[in-house]
Short mmCIF file of C-alpha atoms and ligand atoms in Angstrom, two decimals:
data_model
loop_
_atom_site.label_atom_id
_atom_site.label_comp_id
_atom_site.label_asym_id
_atom_site.label_seq_id
_atom_site.Cartn_x
_atom_site.Cartn_y
_atom_site.Cartn_z
CA MET A 1 -19.64 -24.87 8.44
CA SER A 2 -22.63 -22.58 8.74
CA LEU A 3 -21.85 -18.96 9.40
CA LEU A 4 -24.10 -16.54 11.20
CA ARG A 5 -25.32 -13.46 9.39
CA ALA A 6 -24.00 -10.19 10.74
CA THR A 7 -26.23 -7.23 11.43
CA ARG A 8 -25.36 -3.76 10.18
CA ARG A 9 -24.58 -2.72 13.76
CA GLN A 10 -22.10 -5.59 14.07
CA LEU A 11 -20.59 -4.62 10.75
CA LEU A 12 -20.06 -1.03 11.79
CA LYS A 13 -18.45 -2.16 15.05
CA LEU A 14 -16.15 -4.44 13.11
CA ALA A 15 -15.38 -1.63 10.67
CA ALA A 16 -14.40 0.62 13.54
CA ALA A 17 -12.25 -2.11 15.07
CA THR A 18 -10.56 -2.92 11.77
CA LEU A 19 -9.81 0.67 10.87
CA GLY A 20 -8.68 1.30 14.42
CA ALA A 21 -6.19 -1.52 14.11
CA VAL A 22 -4.84 -0.05 10.88
CA ALA A 23 -4.55 3.37 12.49
CA ALA A 24 -2.67 1.84 15.41
CA ARG A 25 -0.21 0.18 13.02
CA LEU A 26 0.34 3.46 11.22
CA SER A 27 0.84 5.40 14.44
CA THR A 28 3.47 2.93 15.61
CA GLY A 29 5.26 3.08 12.28
CA ALA A 30 4.62 -0.59 11.55
CA THR A 31 5.18 -1.22 7.87
CA ARG A 32 4.76 -4.97 7.62
CA PRO A 33 2.00 -5.70 5.08
CA VAL A 34 -1.29 -6.71 6.62
CA ALA A 35 -2.28 -10.30 6.13
CA ALA A 36 -4.41 -11.32 3.18
CA GLN A 37 -8.13 -11.59 3.66
CA PRO A 38 -9.29 -12.56 7.14
CA THR A 39 -10.18 -16.18 7.65
CA PRO A 40 -13.86 -16.63 8.56
CA SER A 41 -14.47 -18.59 11.71
CA ARG A 42 -17.39 -19.59 13.88
CA SER A 43 -17.00 -16.33 15.74
CA THR A 44 -16.89 -14.25 12.57
CA PRO A 45 -20.36 -13.83 11.16
CA ALA A 46 -20.55 -13.70 7.35
CA LEU A 47 -22.24 -10.91 5.49
CA ASP A 48 -23.96 -10.88 2.11
CA VAL A 49 -22.56 -8.01 0.09
CA VAL A 50 -23.64 -6.74 -3.32
CA LEU A 51 -20.95 -4.82 -5.17
CA ARG A 52 -21.10 -2.92 -8.45
CA VAL A 53 -17.76 -3.49 -10.14
CA ASN A 54 -16.92 -2.31 -13.64
CA GLY A 55 -20.62 -2.05 -14.46
CA ASN A 56 -21.50 -5.52 -13.20
CA THR A 57 -23.42 -6.52 -10.09
CA ARG A 58 -21.50 -9.06 -8.00
CA ARG A 59 -22.97 -10.86 -5.00
CA LEU A 60 -20.54 -12.10 -2.38
CA THR A 61 -20.65 -13.62 1.08
CA LEU A 62 -17.75 -12.17 2.98
CA ASP A 63 -16.15 -11.95 6.34
CA PRO A 64 -17.24 -8.43 7.34
CA ARG A 65 -13.59 -7.47 7.85
CA THR A 66 -12.74 -8.15 4.19
CA THR A 67 -11.20 -5.14 2.55
CA LEU A 68 -12.36 -4.01 -0.85
CA LEU A 69 -8.92 -4.94 -2.20
CA ASP A 70 -9.21 -8.52 -0.97
CA ALA A 71 -12.78 -8.78 -2.25
CA LEU A 72 -11.60 -7.68 -5.69
CA ARG A 73 -8.49 -9.83 -5.80
CA GLU A 74 -9.41 -12.94 -3.82
CA HIS A 75 -13.14 -13.22 -4.46
CA LEU A 76 -13.69 -11.59 -7.85
CA HIS A 77 -10.23 -12.49 -9.22
CA LEU A 78 -9.64 -8.96 -10.45
CA THR A 79 -5.94 -8.98 -9.71
CA GLY A 80 -4.99 -5.79 -11.52
CA SER A 81 -5.22 -3.84 -8.28
CA LYS A 82 -2.11 -4.70 -6.31
CA LYS A 83 -1.39 -5.08 -2.62
CA GLY A 84 1.80 -3.21 -1.83
CA CYS A 85 1.79 -2.03 1.75
CA GLY A 86 -1.77 -2.85 2.79
CA LEU A 87 -1.61 0.29 4.92
CA GLY A 88 -2.72 3.09 2.64
CA GLN A 89 0.81 4.28 2.00
CA CYS A 90 1.78 3.17 -1.51
CA GLY A 91 -1.29 3.55 -3.73
CA ALA A 92 -0.81 0.26 -5.57
CA CYS A 93 -4.39 -0.68 -4.68
CA THR A 94 -6.03 2.51 -5.98
CA VAL A 95 -9.47 2.09 -7.57
CA LEU A 96 -12.26 4.53 -8.35
CA MET A 97 -15.39 4.64 -6.23
CA ASP A 98 -18.13 6.77 -7.76
CA GLY A 99 -15.33 8.30 -9.85
CA LYS A 100 -13.19 9.26 -6.86
CA ARG A 101 -9.90 7.54 -6.13
CA VAL A 102 -9.73 5.40 -3.03
CA LYS A 103 -7.13 3.08 -1.59
CA SER A 104 -8.98 -0.18 -1.61
CA CYS A 105 -6.77 -1.73 1.08
CA LEU A 106 -8.27 0.76 3.54
CA SER A 107 -11.88 0.37 2.40
CA LEU A 108 -14.14 -2.34 3.72
CA ALA A 109 -15.93 -4.20 0.94
CA ALA A 110 -19.21 -4.20 2.85
CA LEU A 111 -19.15 -0.42 3.06
CA ALA A 112 -18.70 -0.16 -0.72
CA GLU A 113 -22.21 -1.48 -1.32
CA GLY A 114 -24.20 0.78 -3.62
CA ARG A 115 -21.08 2.52 -4.95
CA GLU A 116 -19.84 2.23 -8.50
CA ILE A 117 -16.37 0.70 -8.36
CA THR A 118 -13.98 0.86 -11.30
CA THR A 119 -10.78 -1.12 -11.40
CA ILE A 120 -8.04 -1.18 -14.01
CA GLU A 121 -9.87 -4.09 -15.66
CA GLY A 122 -12.86 -1.82 -16.31
CA LEU A 123 -11.01 1.09 -17.88
CA ALA A 124 -10.70 -0.07 -21.49
CA ARG A 125 -13.72 -0.07 -23.80
CA GLY A 126 -13.53 -3.51 -25.36
CA GLU A 127 -10.27 -3.66 -27.28
CA ARG A 128 -9.82 0.10 -27.02
CA LEU A 129 -7.50 1.11 -24.19
CA HIS A 130 -8.19 4.18 -22.10
CA PRO A 131 -6.17 7.18 -23.37
CA LEU A 132 -4.10 7.15 -20.18
CA GLN A 133 -3.26 3.48 -20.68
CA VAL A 134 -2.11 4.35 -24.19
CA ALA A 135 -0.08 7.27 -22.87
CA PHE A 136 1.62 5.04 -20.27
CA ILE A 137 2.72 2.71 -23.06
CA GLU A 138 3.85 5.51 -25.36
CA ARG A 139 5.74 7.28 -22.56
CA ASP A 140 7.27 4.08 -21.24
CA ALA A 141 5.84 5.01 -17.84
CA PHE A 142 6.52 1.72 -16.07
CA GLN A 143 9.32 -0.70 -15.40
CA CYS A 144 8.33 -3.60 -13.14
CA GLY A 145 4.68 -2.57 -13.47
CA TYR A 146 3.69 -3.31 -9.87
CA CYS A 147 2.52 0.24 -9.18
CA THR A 148 1.12 0.84 -12.66
CA SER A 149 -2.56 0.00 -12.27
CA GLY A 150 -2.74 2.17 -9.16
CA GLN A 151 -0.88 4.97 -10.93
CA ILE A 152 -3.26 4.82 -13.89
CA MET A 153 -6.41 4.81 -11.74
CA ALA A 154 -5.08 7.73 -9.70
CA GLY A 155 -4.04 9.47 -12.91
CA VAL A 156 -7.54 9.12 -14.37
CA ALA A 157 -8.92 10.76 -11.23
CA CYS A 158 -6.20 13.42 -11.26
CA ILE A 159 -7.20 14.40 -14.80
CA ALA A 160 -10.92 14.38 -13.96
CA GLU A 161 -10.22 16.57 -10.92
CA GLY A 162 -8.37 19.07 -13.11
CA HIS A 163 -5.11 18.83 -11.18
CA THR A 164 -2.95 18.77 -14.30
CA GLY A 165 -2.02 22.42 -14.71
CA SER A 166 1.71 21.71 -14.48
CA ALA A 167 4.13 18.88 -13.88
CA HIS A 168 4.54 20.16 -10.33
CA GLU A 169 0.79 20.05 -9.72
CA ILE A 170 0.54 16.53 -11.13
CA ARG A 171 3.39 15.37 -8.90
CA GLU A 172 1.69 16.89 -5.88
CA TRP A 173 -1.68 15.29 -6.59
CA MET A 174 -0.10 11.94 -7.47
CA SER A 175 2.08 11.91 -4.38
CA GLY A 176 -0.02 9.17 -2.78
CA ASN A 177 1.14 6.74 -5.44
CA LEU A 178 4.69 5.52 -5.02
CA CYS A 179 6.89 3.94 -7.68
CA ARG A 180 9.89 2.03 -6.43
CA CYS A 181 11.30 1.98 -9.96
CA GLY A 182 11.34 5.77 -10.01
CA ALA A 183 9.36 6.16 -13.24
CA TYR A 184 7.89 9.43 -12.01
CA ASP A 185 9.03 11.65 -14.91
CA HIS A 186 7.45 9.27 -17.41
CA ILE A 187 4.26 8.92 -15.37
CA VAL A 188 3.87 12.69 -15.20
CA ALA A 189 4.47 12.97 -18.96
CA ALA A 190 1.84 10.31 -19.65
CA ILE A 191 -0.71 12.12 -17.48
CA GLN A 192 0.08 15.40 -19.24
CA ASP A 193 -0.45 13.74 -22.63
CA ALA A 194 -3.78 12.20 -21.62
CA ALA A 195 -4.94 15.45 -19.99
CA SER A 196 -4.09 17.39 -23.18
CA ALA A 197 -5.93 14.83 -25.29
CA ALA A 198 -8.99 15.05 -23.01
CA ALA A 199 -8.94 18.86 -23.20
CA ALA A 200 -8.66 18.76 -27.00
CA GLU A 201 -11.59 16.35 -27.17
CA ARG A 202 -13.70 18.65 -24.98
CA ARG A 203 -12.93 21.57 -27.29
CA GLY A 204 -14.02 19.40 -30.21
S1 LIG B 301 -1.67 -1.50 -0.80
FE1 LIG B 301 -0.46 0.27 -0.40
S2 LIG B 301 -1.96 1.85 -0.25
FE2 LIG B 301 -3.12 0.05 -0.50
S1 LIG B 302 7.09 0.59 -12.26
FE1 LIG B 302 8.01 -0.62 -10.69
S2 LIG B 302 7.14 0.20 -8.87
FE2 LIG B 302 6.48 1.57 -10.43
#
């Protein structure tokens, strides 16, 4: 089946419609997860999208409504980022975009073009885990692990933002990332450890 190519104007209209639909679901209190990636059809023009993910350039042809989370998981097979609510409420899908944390279930892949995206798969340096990954292991900061990649990506941003002055401050700035297993005390401790290590490294 040949798919038409969408124009940028069409994309932006679709983006507005898609985000509007999410907003409507949130305003009505709907909590059912959104469906997986939209199914392209004759009436859904495809779009060529170039993403920078974990330092690599990836070229994709996507339904313009595809979220960044679905592009990562379904098209690039980077399944570390998880789909919890699909509504921006749980943080399981958190990735970094140009170093800032974003909920990838609320971001359209096509609008992430030109941005540097980092997922949990891109955090380690070869065999060497990121210090926050190490701290999560040492602090036993996960149980089922479903929220963990999102917690770690948000934690990396939280440290970079300097919101680690106290356990209370960390809790506040990590409040967008939920853990059904209730591992919050351990998560906060891991972030404190990694923040202290980063500060010590800066001091030399
Ligand atoms: S999947 Fe819950 S915030 Fe994205
Ligand atoms: S470790 Fe299970 S949801 Fe957080």
